[in-house]
Amino acid sequence: MDLKEQVLNTLSSAPYIGAREIAERHSLTVEELNHAYKAIQTSEECQKRLLTSINRDYFETVREYFGKELYTVIFFVGLGCPYRCPFCPSVTIEKDGYRKLAKFRKGPGDRKLEYRDFEKIFADIEQMQKKGIIVEVKISGGLEPYTDPETVNWILELASRQNVDSTIFTNGVLLRDPKNREIALKSDKLRISLGTVSEEAYADEYFGEHPRNKRSNSLGDLQKTIRQLVQDRNDSGAATAIGMNTVVGEFNFHELEQVVLDAHDFGVDYIAIKGDYFKQKDDEWFDKVETATAAISGHTRDGKIGDMRVILTGSQERSSFLNSSLQGKCLPIDQAMRQMFIDPFGQCTPVHCWAFPVQEKEQERHTTSLNEHTGLQKIIEKTNDFPLIDYSKLNPFELIISLESERQRQDLAFGVERDCNPYISPHNVSNPDSLNFRSFCNC
Ligand code: SF4
């Protein structure tokens, strides 16, 4: 096996390993390693192999966020949520089964962000764009964005004016209102979470059984809403890509195949299937995922059913490095250089675990307040004062950003040349399963 092949195999299975360790494992000098990295970087075949490997999420994220300088601003605009998902970071399940939802709270001197605040944020985004950074916005998690449709509308209009790509993550319930659907179709992408075909499982999973947790929607209602949204999109000629997001777990292993077939029937453009990343998974869990996905594969051709793409995130695969419980701590600034969360009261933070509204763990939230004197750039710099975060608290995207930032620092110190990153290639190879897999809330 030639040198390039040996190094490529090691990187494919452990993409975060630094140059020193690679050199030691393969008995290479710095010059030989630079040569091997350059050969991998400039080979279209090698790039394709990385982007279709088990650890494809890593390589894809590095290409986008370090290669193209992508930056994501995530607006957590929701003020409430009709659901009470057991896997939601904003939900606490009490002893009697009551599912309590945390809400964002106003800090001293805080006020809810107004239109002029969003104009200011987008002025800061424009400055970033002028420096060549590609900025995208996500309207996501925390709580359900459509509990504040006016703010969703402001963000989408400002994003569109500035050519900023926009994605909405929603549970879809409030899209039953035609005005909300009209707003939704101003986005570039919209992803609705749904993981079951059974009314009973829908009620149990998303609302719970406690009488104080009101079941305000039925599965039938939501299915009707999704069909109507697709219809509205087709009638209006809007370019919004509509997808479904399905979290896999014990409650839906047995019906995953039908969830995918239903999604196709609704007319959505894709379905993304992913595991609850923070749940401990054993071999039995992976066996069930493999059985379910094998059944789905029976309906797909080139990863599609008709025109609908079926996307299985790499993090669900048994031997993905994301399932190897890596130990370590992350510098918050590494995250702040790639993403920033902004809550309804202008509190900003670079990691998802500090972005959600919390109940009794309030002290664990580290944020900086956006105001007249503190714009996005200042906020990014201020994260240098935040404490280190344990890897176990990061979502897959954040873990990749942290590992790659550290890998690049170590490589430079070891003598790897700046233009020899094996993952940042001039070849425009793309992963057909590319999902932009990150999503912060499981909803
Ligand atoms: S996961 Fe999303 S849909 Fe579920 S309770 Fe949390 S915010 Fe609501």
PDB file of C-alpha atoms in Angstrom, residues 131-413:
ATOM      1  CA  LYS A 131     -14.747  40.082   4.135  1.00  0.00           C
ATOM      2  CA  GLY A 132     -15.651  37.059   1.968  1.00  0.00           C
ATOM      3  CA  ILE A 133     -17.409  35.065   4.692  1.00  0.00           C
ATOM      4  CA  ILE A 134     -20.505  33.198   3.512  1.00  0.00           C
ATOM      5  CA  VAL A 135     -23.162  33.743   6.159  1.00  0.00           C
ATOM      6  CA  GLU A 136     -26.296  31.613   6.497  1.00  0.00           C
ATOM      7  CA  VAL A 137     -29.088  31.992   9.032  1.00  0.00           C
ATOM      8  CA  LYS A 138     -31.096  29.321  10.781  1.00  0.00           C
ATOM      9  CA  ILE A 139     -34.303  29.903  12.647  1.00  0.00           C
ATOM     10  CA  SER A 140     -34.347  26.986  14.960  1.00  0.00           C
ATOM     11  CA  GLY A 141     -34.778  25.111  18.206  1.00  0.00           C
ATOM     12  CA  GLY A 142     -34.792  26.446  21.678  1.00  0.00           C
ATOM     13  CA  LEU A 143     -38.545  26.650  21.388  1.00  0.00           C
ATOM     14  CA  GLU A 144     -40.899  26.529  18.406  1.00  0.00           C
ATOM     15  CA  PRO A 145     -40.103  29.506  16.073  1.00  0.00           C
ATOM     16  CA  TYR A 146     -43.714  29.905  14.900  1.00  0.00           C
ATOM     17  CA  THR A 147     -44.786  31.021  18.356  1.00  0.00           C
ATOM     18  CA  ASP A 148     -43.341  34.357  17.139  1.00  0.00           C
ATOM     19  CA  PRO A 149     -44.133  34.499  13.405  1.00  0.00           C
ATOM     20  CA  GLU A 150     -43.552  38.252  13.162  1.00  0.00           C
ATOM     21  CA  THR A 151     -39.896  37.823  14.107  1.00  0.00           C
ATOM     22  CA  VAL A 152     -39.520  34.871  11.723  1.00  0.00           C
ATOM     23  CA  ASN A 153     -40.850  37.126   8.969  1.00  0.00           C
ATOM     24  CA  TRP A 154     -38.431  39.974   9.809  1.00  0.00           C
ATOM     25  CA  ILE A 155     -35.441  37.636   9.712  1.00  0.00           C
ATOM     26  CA  LEU A 156     -36.469  36.044   6.415  1.00  0.00           C
ATOM     27  CA  GLU A 157     -37.053  39.398   4.746  1.00  0.00           C
ATOM     28  CA  LEU A 158     -33.718  40.794   5.891  1.00  0.00           C
ATOM     29  CA  ALA A 159     -31.947  37.569   4.858  1.00  0.00           C
ATOM     30  CA  SER A 160     -33.500  37.652   1.421  1.00  0.00           C
ATOM     31  CA  ARG A 161     -32.570  41.328   0.955  1.00  0.00           C
ATOM     32  CA  GLN A 162     -28.941  40.475   1.705  1.00  0.00           C
ATOM     33  CA  ASN A 163     -28.728  37.199  -0.189  1.00  0.00           C
ATOM     34  CA  VAL A 164     -28.270  35.211   3.005  1.00  0.00           C
ATOM     35  CA  ASP A 165     -29.391  31.576   2.819  1.00  0.00           C
ATOM     36  CA  SER A 166     -32.134  30.807   5.367  1.00  0.00           C
ATOM     37  CA  THR A 167     -33.440  27.606   6.938  1.00  0.00           C
ATOM     38  CA  ILE A 168     -36.344  27.133   9.357  1.00  0.00           C
ATOM     39  CA  PHE A 169     -36.549  24.168  11.736  1.00  0.00           C
ATOM     40  CA  THR A 170     -40.096  23.705  13.002  1.00  0.00           C
ATOM     41  CA  ASN A 171     -42.435  21.060  14.360  1.00  0.00           C
ATOM     42  CA  GLY A 172     -44.917  22.317  11.753  1.00  0.00           C
ATOM     43  CA  VAL A 173     -47.945  22.463  14.049  1.00  0.00           C
ATOM     44  CA  LEU A 174     -48.511  26.225  13.704  1.00  0.00           C
ATOM     45  CA  LEU A 175     -48.137  26.083   9.926  1.00  0.00           C
ATOM     46  CA  ARG A 176     -51.821  25.202   9.936  1.00  0.00           C
ATOM     47  CA  ASP A 177     -52.306  29.002   9.865  1.00  0.00           C
ATOM     48  CA  PRO A 178     -52.143  30.137   6.198  1.00  0.00           C
ATOM     49  CA  LYS A 179     -50.310  33.341   7.234  1.00  0.00           C
ATOM     50  CA  ASN A 180     -47.541  31.271   8.794  1.00  0.00           C
ATOM     51  CA  ARG A 181     -47.266  29.136   5.657  1.00  0.00           C
ATOM     52  CA  GLU A 182     -46.931  32.288   3.588  1.00  0.00           C
ATOM     53  CA  ILE A 183     -44.022  33.391   5.802  1.00  0.00           C
ATOM     54  CA  ALA A 184     -42.478  29.907   5.645  1.00  0.00           C
ATOM     55  CA  LEU A 185     -42.314  30.054   1.875  1.00  0.00           C
ATOM     56  CA  LYS A 186     -39.992  33.064   2.056  1.00  0.00           C
ATOM     57  CA  SER A 187     -37.259  30.740   3.404  1.00  0.00           C
ATOM     58  CA  ASP A 188     -34.772  28.821   1.271  1.00  0.00           C
ATOM     59  CA  LYS A 189     -35.270  25.641   3.268  1.00  0.00           C
ATOM     60  CA  LEU A 190     -37.769  24.444   5.818  1.00  0.00           C
ATOM     61  CA  ARG A 191     -37.569  21.257   7.839  1.00  0.00           C
ATOM     62  CA  ILE A 192     -40.508  19.794   9.734  1.00  0.00           C
ATOM     63  CA  SER A 193     -39.959  17.228  12.463  1.00  0.00           C
ATOM     64  CA  LEU A 194     -42.120  14.127  12.430  1.00  0.00           C
ATOM     65  CA  GLY A 195     -41.183  10.585  13.335  1.00  0.00           C
ATOM     66  CA  THR A 196     -44.305   8.468  13.487  1.00  0.00           C
ATOM     67  CA  VAL A 197     -47.313   7.272  11.485  1.00  0.00           C
ATOM     68  CA  SER A 198     -49.371   6.322  14.513  1.00  0.00           C
ATOM     69  CA  GLU A 199     -51.816   8.725  16.229  1.00  0.00           C
ATOM     70  CA  GLU A 200     -51.166   7.072  19.580  1.00  0.00           C
ATOM     71  CA  ALA A 201     -47.372   7.217  19.313  1.00  0.00           C
ATOM     72  CA  TYR A 202     -47.637  10.833  18.104  1.00  0.00           C
ATOM     73  CA  ALA A 203     -49.655  11.832  21.163  1.00  0.00           C
ATOM     74  CA  ASP A 204     -47.452   9.903  23.608  1.00  0.00           C
ATOM     75  CA  GLU A 205     -44.130  11.026  22.167  1.00  0.00           C
ATOM     76  CA  TYR A 206     -44.838  14.695  21.517  1.00  0.00           C
ATOM     77  CA  PHE A 207     -47.287  15.550  24.306  1.00  0.00           C
ATOM     78  CA  GLY A 208     -46.950  12.835  26.979  1.00  0.00           C
ATOM     79  CA  GLU A 209     -49.704  11.244  29.013  1.00  0.00           C
ATOM     80  CA  HIS A 210     -50.040  13.665  31.911  1.00  0.00           C
ATOM     81  CA  PRO A 211     -53.496  15.372  31.873  1.00  0.00           C
ATOM     82  CA  ARG A 212     -51.897  18.807  32.324  1.00  0.00           C
ATOM     83  CA  ASN A 213     -49.967  18.352  29.083  1.00  0.00           C
ATOM     84  CA  LYS A 214     -52.646  19.311  26.575  1.00  0.00           C
ATOM     85  CA  ARG A 215     -52.714  17.425  23.286  1.00  0.00           C
ATOM     86  CA  SER A 216     -53.359  20.410  21.060  1.00  0.00           C
ATOM     87  CA  ASN A 217     -52.829  18.738  17.708  1.00  0.00           C
ATOM     88  CA  SER A 218     -53.325  15.349  16.087  1.00  0.00           C
ATOM     89  CA  LEU A 219     -51.094  13.498  13.662  1.00  0.00           C
ATOM     90  CA  GLY A 220     -53.845  13.801  11.067  1.00  0.00           C
ATOM     91  CA  ASP A 221     -53.824  17.609  11.503  1.00  0.00           C
ATOM     92  CA  LEU A 222     -50.068  17.767  10.997  1.00  0.00           C
ATOM     93  CA  GLN A 223     -50.131  15.496   7.952  1.00  0.00           C
ATOM     94  CA  LYS A 224     -52.796  17.739   6.429  1.00  0.00           C
ATOM     95  CA  THR A 225     -50.674  20.815   7.164  1.00  0.00           C
ATOM     96  CA  ILE A 226     -47.582  19.328   5.490  1.00  0.00           C
ATOM     97  CA  ARG A 227     -49.572  18.434   2.367  1.00  0.00           C
ATOM     98  CA  GLN A 228     -51.054  21.951   2.316  1.00  0.00           C
ATOM     99  CA  LEU A 229     -47.626  23.560   2.648  1.00  0.00           C
ATOM    100  CA  VAL A 230     -46.293  21.545  -0.288  1.00  0.00           C
ATOM    101  CA  GLN A 231     -49.400  22.471  -2.276  1.00  0.00           C
ATOM    102  CA  ASP A 232     -48.975  26.188  -1.438  1.00  0.00           C
ATOM    103  CA  ARG A 233     -45.319  26.015  -2.437  1.00  0.00           C
ATOM    104  CA  ASN A 234     -46.145  24.376  -5.762  1.00  0.00           C
ATOM    105  CA  ASP A 235     -49.004  26.790  -6.487  1.00  0.00           C
ATOM    106  CA  SER A 236     -46.978  29.892  -5.633  1.00  0.00           C
ATOM    107  CA  GLY A 237     -43.822  28.787  -7.429  1.00  0.00           C
ATOM    108  CA  ALA A 238     -41.750  29.485  -4.281  1.00  0.00           C
ATOM    109  CA  ALA A 239     -38.299  27.897  -4.322  1.00  0.00           C
ATOM    110  CA  THR A 240     -38.395  26.696  -0.688  1.00  0.00           C
ATOM    111  CA  ALA A 241     -37.008  23.165  -0.273  1.00  0.00           C
ATOM    112  CA  ILE A 242     -39.316  21.358   2.149  1.00  0.00           C
ATOM    113  CA  GLY A 243     -37.954  18.472   4.173  1.00  0.00           C
ATOM    114  CA  MET A 244     -38.873  16.221   7.064  1.00  0.00           C
ATOM    115  CA  ASN A 245     -36.653  15.536  10.041  1.00  0.00           C
ATOM    116  CA  THR A 246     -37.051  12.198  11.781  1.00  0.00           C
ATOM    117  CA  VAL A 247     -35.403  11.344  15.063  1.00  0.00           C
ATOM    118  CA  VAL A 248     -35.011   7.581  15.456  1.00  0.00           C
ATOM    119  CA  GLY A 249     -35.717   5.852  18.757  1.00  0.00           C
ATOM    120  CA  GLU A 250     -37.476   2.939  20.425  1.00  0.00           C
ATOM    121  CA  PHE A 251     -40.838   4.569  19.704  1.00  0.00           C
ATOM    122  CA  ASN A 252     -40.470   4.389  15.924  1.00  0.00           C
ATOM    123  CA  PHE A 253     -37.969   1.695  14.881  1.00  0.00           C
ATOM    124  CA  HIS A 254     -40.818  -0.560  13.805  1.00  0.00           C
ATOM    125  CA  GLU A 255     -42.490   2.066  11.610  1.00  0.00           C
ATOM    126  CA  LEU A 256     -39.553   3.983  10.168  1.00  0.00           C
ATOM    127  CA  GLU A 257     -40.099   2.493   6.734  1.00  0.00           C
ATOM    128  CA  GLN A 258     -43.697   3.772   6.704  1.00  0.00           C
ATOM    129  CA  VAL A 259     -42.605   7.218   7.971  1.00  0.00           C
ATOM    130  CA  VAL A 260     -40.350   7.504   4.920  1.00  0.00           C
ATOM    131  CA  LEU A 261     -43.056   6.271   2.530  1.00  0.00           C
ATOM    132  CA  ASP A 262     -45.526   8.770   4.015  1.00  0.00           C
ATOM    133  CA  ALA A 263     -43.000  11.596   3.568  1.00  0.00           C
ATOM    134  CA  HIS A 264     -42.802  10.703  -0.093  1.00  0.00           C
ATOM    135  CA  ASP A 265     -46.571  10.712  -0.266  1.00  0.00           C
ATOM    136  CA  PHE A 266     -46.695  14.226   1.271  1.00  0.00           C
ATOM    137  CA  GLY A 267     -44.507  15.455  -1.608  1.00  0.00           C
ATOM    138  CA  VAL A 268     -41.577  16.766   0.480  1.00  0.00           C
ATOM    139  CA  ASP A 269     -38.149  17.089  -1.143  1.00  0.00           C
ATOM    140  CA  TYR A 270     -36.165  15.078   1.389  1.00  0.00           C
ATOM    141  CA  ILE A 271     -36.309  13.226   4.671  1.00  0.00           C
ATOM    142  CA  ALA A 272     -33.386  13.314   7.092  1.00  0.00           C
ATOM    143  CA  ILE A 273     -33.157  10.415   9.535  1.00  0.00           C
ATOM    144  CA  LYS A 274     -30.964  10.751  12.581  1.00  0.00           C
ATOM    145  CA  GLY A 275     -30.491   9.310  16.031  1.00  0.00           C
ATOM    146  CA  ASP A 276     -30.855  11.258  19.243  1.00  0.00           C
ATOM    147  CA  TYR A 277     -27.142  12.043  19.508  1.00  0.00           C
ATOM    148  CA  PHE A 278     -27.103  12.484  23.268  1.00  0.00           C
ATOM    149  CA  LYS A 279     -28.790   9.167  24.038  1.00  0.00           C
ATOM    150  CA  GLN A 280     -26.521   6.283  25.002  1.00  0.00           C
ATOM    151  CA  LYS A 281     -26.645   3.684  22.226  1.00  0.00           C
ATOM    152  CA  ASP A 282     -25.751   0.030  22.474  1.00  0.00           C
ATOM    153  CA  ASP A 283     -25.280  -2.701  19.862  1.00  0.00           C
ATOM    154  CA  GLU A 284     -28.967  -3.545  19.995  1.00  0.00           C
ATOM    155  CA  TRP A 285     -29.828   0.061  19.087  1.00  0.00           C
ATOM    156  CA  PHE A 286     -27.500  -0.021  16.073  1.00  0.00           C
ATOM    157  CA  ASP A 287     -28.924  -3.432  15.046  1.00  0.00           C
ATOM    158  CA  LYS A 288     -32.410  -1.912  15.015  1.00  0.00           C
ATOM    159  CA  VAL A 289     -31.266   1.104  13.002  1.00  0.00           C
ATOM    160  CA  GLU A 290     -29.610  -1.192  10.477  1.00  0.00           C
ATOM    161  CA  THR A 291     -32.750  -3.336  10.134  1.00  0.00           C
ATOM    162  CA  ALA A 292     -34.931  -0.250   9.671  1.00  0.00           C
ATOM    163  CA  THR A 293     -32.610   1.388   7.155  1.00  0.00           C
ATOM    164  CA  ALA A 294     -32.247  -1.865   5.200  1.00  0.00           C
ATOM    165  CA  ALA A 295     -36.040  -1.920   4.819  1.00  0.00           C
ATOM    166  CA  ILE A 296     -35.977   1.700   3.602  1.00  0.00           C
ATOM    167  CA  SER A 297     -33.157   0.952   1.145  1.00  0.00           C
ATOM    168  CA  GLY A 298     -35.486  -1.530  -0.541  1.00  0.00           C
ATOM    169  CA  HIS A 299     -37.500   1.468  -1.792  1.00  0.00           C
ATOM    170  CA  THR A 300     -34.659   3.797  -2.783  1.00  0.00           C
ATOM    171  CA  ARG A 301     -32.728   4.187  -5.963  1.00  0.00           C
ATOM    172  CA  ASP A 302     -29.550   6.307  -5.809  1.00  0.00           C
ATOM    173  CA  GLY A 303     -30.660   7.470  -2.366  1.00  0.00           C
ATOM    174  CA  LYS A 304     -34.070   8.638  -3.583  1.00  0.00           C
ATOM    175  CA  ILE A 305     -37.687   7.538  -3.657  1.00  0.00           C
ATOM    176  CA  GLY A 306     -39.019   9.253  -6.762  1.00  0.00           C
ATOM    177  CA  ASP A 307     -37.738  12.834  -6.383  1.00  0.00           C
ATOM    178  CA  MET A 308     -37.457  12.674  -2.592  1.00  0.00           C
ATOM    179  CA  ARG A 309     -33.966  12.220  -1.147  1.00  0.00           C
ATOM    180  CA  VAL A 310     -33.572   9.881   1.821  1.00  0.00           C
ATOM    181  CA  ILE A 311     -30.673  10.985   3.993  1.00  0.00           C
ATOM    182  CA  LEU A 312     -29.170   8.961   6.805  1.00  0.00           C
ATOM    183  CA  THR A 313     -26.676  10.965   8.834  1.00  0.00           C
ATOM    184  CA  GLY A 314     -23.251   9.375   9.250  1.00  0.00           C
ATOM    185  CA  SER A 315     -23.434   9.894  13.011  1.00  0.00           C
ATOM    186  CA  GLN A 316     -25.850   6.971  13.175  1.00  0.00           C
ATOM    187  CA  GLU A 317     -23.347   4.483  11.904  1.00  0.00           C
ATOM    188  CA  ARG A 318     -21.924   2.174  14.533  1.00  0.00           C
ATOM    189  CA  SER A 319     -18.265   2.890  13.801  1.00  0.00           C
ATOM    190  CA  SER A 320     -18.553   6.629  13.220  1.00  0.00           C
ATOM    191  CA  PHE A 321     -16.022   8.475  15.363  1.00  0.00           C
ATOM    192  CA  LEU A 322     -19.024  10.428  16.699  1.00  0.00           C
ATOM    193  CA  ASN A 323     -20.018   7.321  18.650  1.00  0.00           C
ATOM    194  CA  SER A 324     -16.591   6.807  20.207  1.00  0.00           C
ATOM    195  CA  SER A 325     -17.046   9.052  23.296  1.00  0.00           C
ATOM    196  CA  LEU A 326     -13.960  11.198  22.751  1.00  0.00           C
ATOM    197  CA  GLN A 327     -12.688  12.954  25.876  1.00  0.00           C
ATOM    198  CA  GLY A 328     -11.583  16.567  25.937  1.00  0.00           C
ATOM    199  CA  LYS A 329     -12.510  20.209  26.319  1.00  0.00           C
ATOM    200  CA  CYS A 330     -13.434  22.795  23.729  1.00  0.00           C
ATOM    201  CA  LEU A 331     -12.438  26.470  23.484  1.00  0.00           C
ATOM    202  CA  PRO A 332     -15.672  28.491  23.105  1.00  0.00           C
ATOM    203  CA  ILE A 333     -13.903  30.866  20.689  1.00  0.00           C
ATOM    204  CA  ASP A 334     -13.469  27.955  18.215  1.00  0.00           C
ATOM    205  CA  GLN A 335     -17.265  27.711  18.068  1.00  0.00           C
ATOM    206  CA  ALA A 336     -17.777  31.485  18.005  1.00  0.00           C
ATOM    207  CA  MET A 337     -15.601  31.714  14.880  1.00  0.00           C
ATOM    208  CA  ARG A 338     -18.140  29.495  13.037  1.00  0.00           C
ATOM    209  CA  GLN A 339     -21.531  30.035  14.666  1.00  0.00           C
ATOM    210  CA  MET A 340     -23.505  32.207  17.072  1.00  0.00           C
ATOM    211  CA  PHE A 341     -26.881  31.628  18.737  1.00  0.00           C
ATOM    212  CA  ILE A 342     -29.089  34.621  19.478  1.00  0.00           C
ATOM    213  CA  ASP A 343     -32.087  34.230  21.789  1.00  0.00           C
ATOM    214  CA  PRO A 344     -35.301  36.357  21.783  1.00  0.00           C
ATOM    215  CA  PHE A 345     -33.788  38.803  24.300  1.00  0.00           C
ATOM    216  CA  GLY A 346     -30.493  39.287  22.439  1.00  0.00           C
ATOM    217  CA  GLN A 347     -28.433  36.954  24.608  1.00  0.00           C
ATOM    218  CA  CYS A 348     -25.711  35.417  22.432  1.00  0.00           C
ATOM    219  CA  THR A 349     -23.694  32.268  22.926  1.00  0.00           C
ATOM    220  CA  PRO A 350     -21.539  30.094  20.660  1.00  0.00           C
ATOM    221  CA  VAL A 351     -22.718  26.617  21.763  1.00  0.00           C
ATOM    222  CA  HIS A 352     -26.135  25.017  21.697  1.00  0.00           C
ATOM    223  CA  CYS A 353     -26.018  23.798  25.313  1.00  0.00           C
ATOM    224  CA  TRP A 354     -25.841  27.398  26.567  1.00  0.00           C
ATOM    225  CA  ALA A 355     -28.469  28.611  24.106  1.00  0.00           C
ATOM    226  CA  PHE A 356     -31.539  26.714  25.292  1.00  0.00           C
ATOM    227  CA  PRO A 357     -33.821  28.136  27.952  1.00  0.00           C
ATOM    228  CA  VAL A 358     -33.096  26.317  31.177  1.00  0.00           C
ATOM    229  CA  GLN A 359     -34.902  25.790  34.401  1.00  0.00           C
ATOM    230  CA  GLU A 360     -32.988  24.986  37.541  1.00  0.00           C
ATOM    231  CA  LYS A 361     -29.596  24.937  35.771  1.00  0.00           C
ATOM    232  CA  GLU A 362     -29.674  28.670  34.982  1.00  0.00           C
ATOM    233  CA  GLN A 363     -26.127  29.140  36.247  1.00  0.00           C
ATOM    234  CA  GLU A 364     -24.795  26.946  33.436  1.00  0.00           C
ATOM    235  CA  ARG A 365     -25.786  29.411  30.729  1.00  0.00           C
ATOM    236  CA  HIS A 366     -22.920  31.607  29.454  1.00  0.00           C
ATOM    237  CA  THR A 367     -24.079  34.439  27.226  1.00  0.00           C
ATOM    238  CA  THR A 368     -23.252  37.995  26.203  1.00  0.00           C
ATOM    239  CA  SER A 369     -25.897  40.598  25.600  1.00  0.00           C
ATOM    240  CA  LEU A 370     -26.281  42.178  22.174  1.00  0.00           C
ATOM    241  CA  ASN A 371     -26.784  45.949  22.507  1.00  0.00           C
ATOM    242  CA  GLU A 372     -26.047  49.282  20.832  1.00  0.00           C
ATOM    243  CA  HIS A 373     -22.354  49.052  21.737  1.00  0.00           C
ATOM    244  CA  THR A 374     -21.868  45.325  21.331  1.00  0.00           C
ATOM    245  CA  GLY A 375     -22.362  43.984  17.820  1.00  0.00           C
ATOM    246  CA  LEU A 376     -21.649  40.485  16.499  1.00  0.00           C
ATOM    247  CA  GLN A 377     -17.880  41.010  16.142  1.00  0.00           C
ATOM    248  CA  LYS A 378     -17.542  42.145  19.770  1.00  0.00           C
ATOM    249  CA  ILE A 379     -19.723  39.223  20.894  1.00  0.00           C
ATOM    250  CA  ILE A 380     -17.377  36.795  19.127  1.00  0.00           C
ATOM    251  CA  GLU A 381     -14.330  38.308  20.881  1.00  0.00           C
ATOM    252  CA  LYS A 382     -16.049  38.236  24.277  1.00  0.00           C
ATOM    253  CA  THR A 383     -16.406  34.440  24.142  1.00  0.00           C
ATOM    254  CA  ASN A 384     -12.685  34.305  24.975  1.00  0.00           C
ATOM    255  CA  ASP A 385     -13.820  34.911  28.563  1.00  0.00           C
ATOM    256  CA  PHE A 386     -16.171  31.896  28.600  1.00  0.00           C
ATOM    257  CA  PRO A 387     -15.102  28.644  30.330  1.00  0.00           C
ATOM    258  CA  LEU A 388     -13.974  25.540  28.447  1.00  0.00           C
ATOM    259  CA  ILE A 389     -16.760  23.124  27.539  1.00  0.00           C
ATOM    260  CA  ASP A 390     -16.548  19.370  27.886  1.00  0.00           C
ATOM    261  CA  TYR A 391     -16.820  17.463  24.576  1.00  0.00           C
ATOM    262  CA  SER A 392     -19.770  15.499  26.010  1.00  0.00           C
ATOM    263  CA  LYS A 393     -21.854  18.712  25.936  1.00  0.00           C
ATOM    264  CA  LEU A 394     -21.222  19.453  22.237  1.00  0.00           C
ATOM    265  CA  ASN A 395     -23.499  18.404  19.398  1.00  0.00           C
ATOM    266  CA  PRO A 396     -21.890  16.572  16.425  1.00  0.00           C
ATOM    267  CA  PHE A 397     -21.297  19.767  14.467  1.00  0.00           C
ATOM    268  CA  GLU A 398     -19.688  21.502  17.440  1.00  0.00           C
ATOM    269  CA  LEU A 399     -17.499  18.503  18.211  1.00  0.00           C
ATOM    270  CA  ILE A 400     -16.216  18.483  14.626  1.00  0.00           C
ATOM    271  CA  ILE A 401     -15.488  22.237  14.739  1.00  0.00           C
ATOM    272  CA  SER A 402     -13.608  21.829  17.999  1.00  0.00           C
ATOM    273  CA  LEU A 403     -11.569  18.795  16.880  1.00  0.00           C
ATOM    274  CA  GLU A 404     -10.633  20.336  13.551  1.00  0.00           C
ATOM    275  CA  SER A 405      -9.640  23.682  15.085  1.00  0.00           C
ATOM    276  CA  GLU A 406      -7.341  21.820  17.473  1.00  0.00           C
ATOM    277  CA  ARG A 407      -6.021  19.502  14.726  1.00  0.00           C
ATOM    278  CA  GLN A 408      -5.112  22.494  12.557  1.00  0.00           C
ATOM    279  CA  ARG A 409      -3.305  24.218  15.466  1.00  0.00           C
ATOM    280  CA  GLN A 410      -1.304  21.071  16.192  1.00  0.00           C
ATOM    281  CA  ASP A 411      -0.491  20.515  12.529  1.00  0.00           C
ATOM    282  CA  LEU A 412       0.871  24.032  12.109  1.00  0.00           C
ATOM    283  CA  ALA A 413       3.004  23.622  15.239  1.00  0.00           C
TER     284      ALA A 413
END
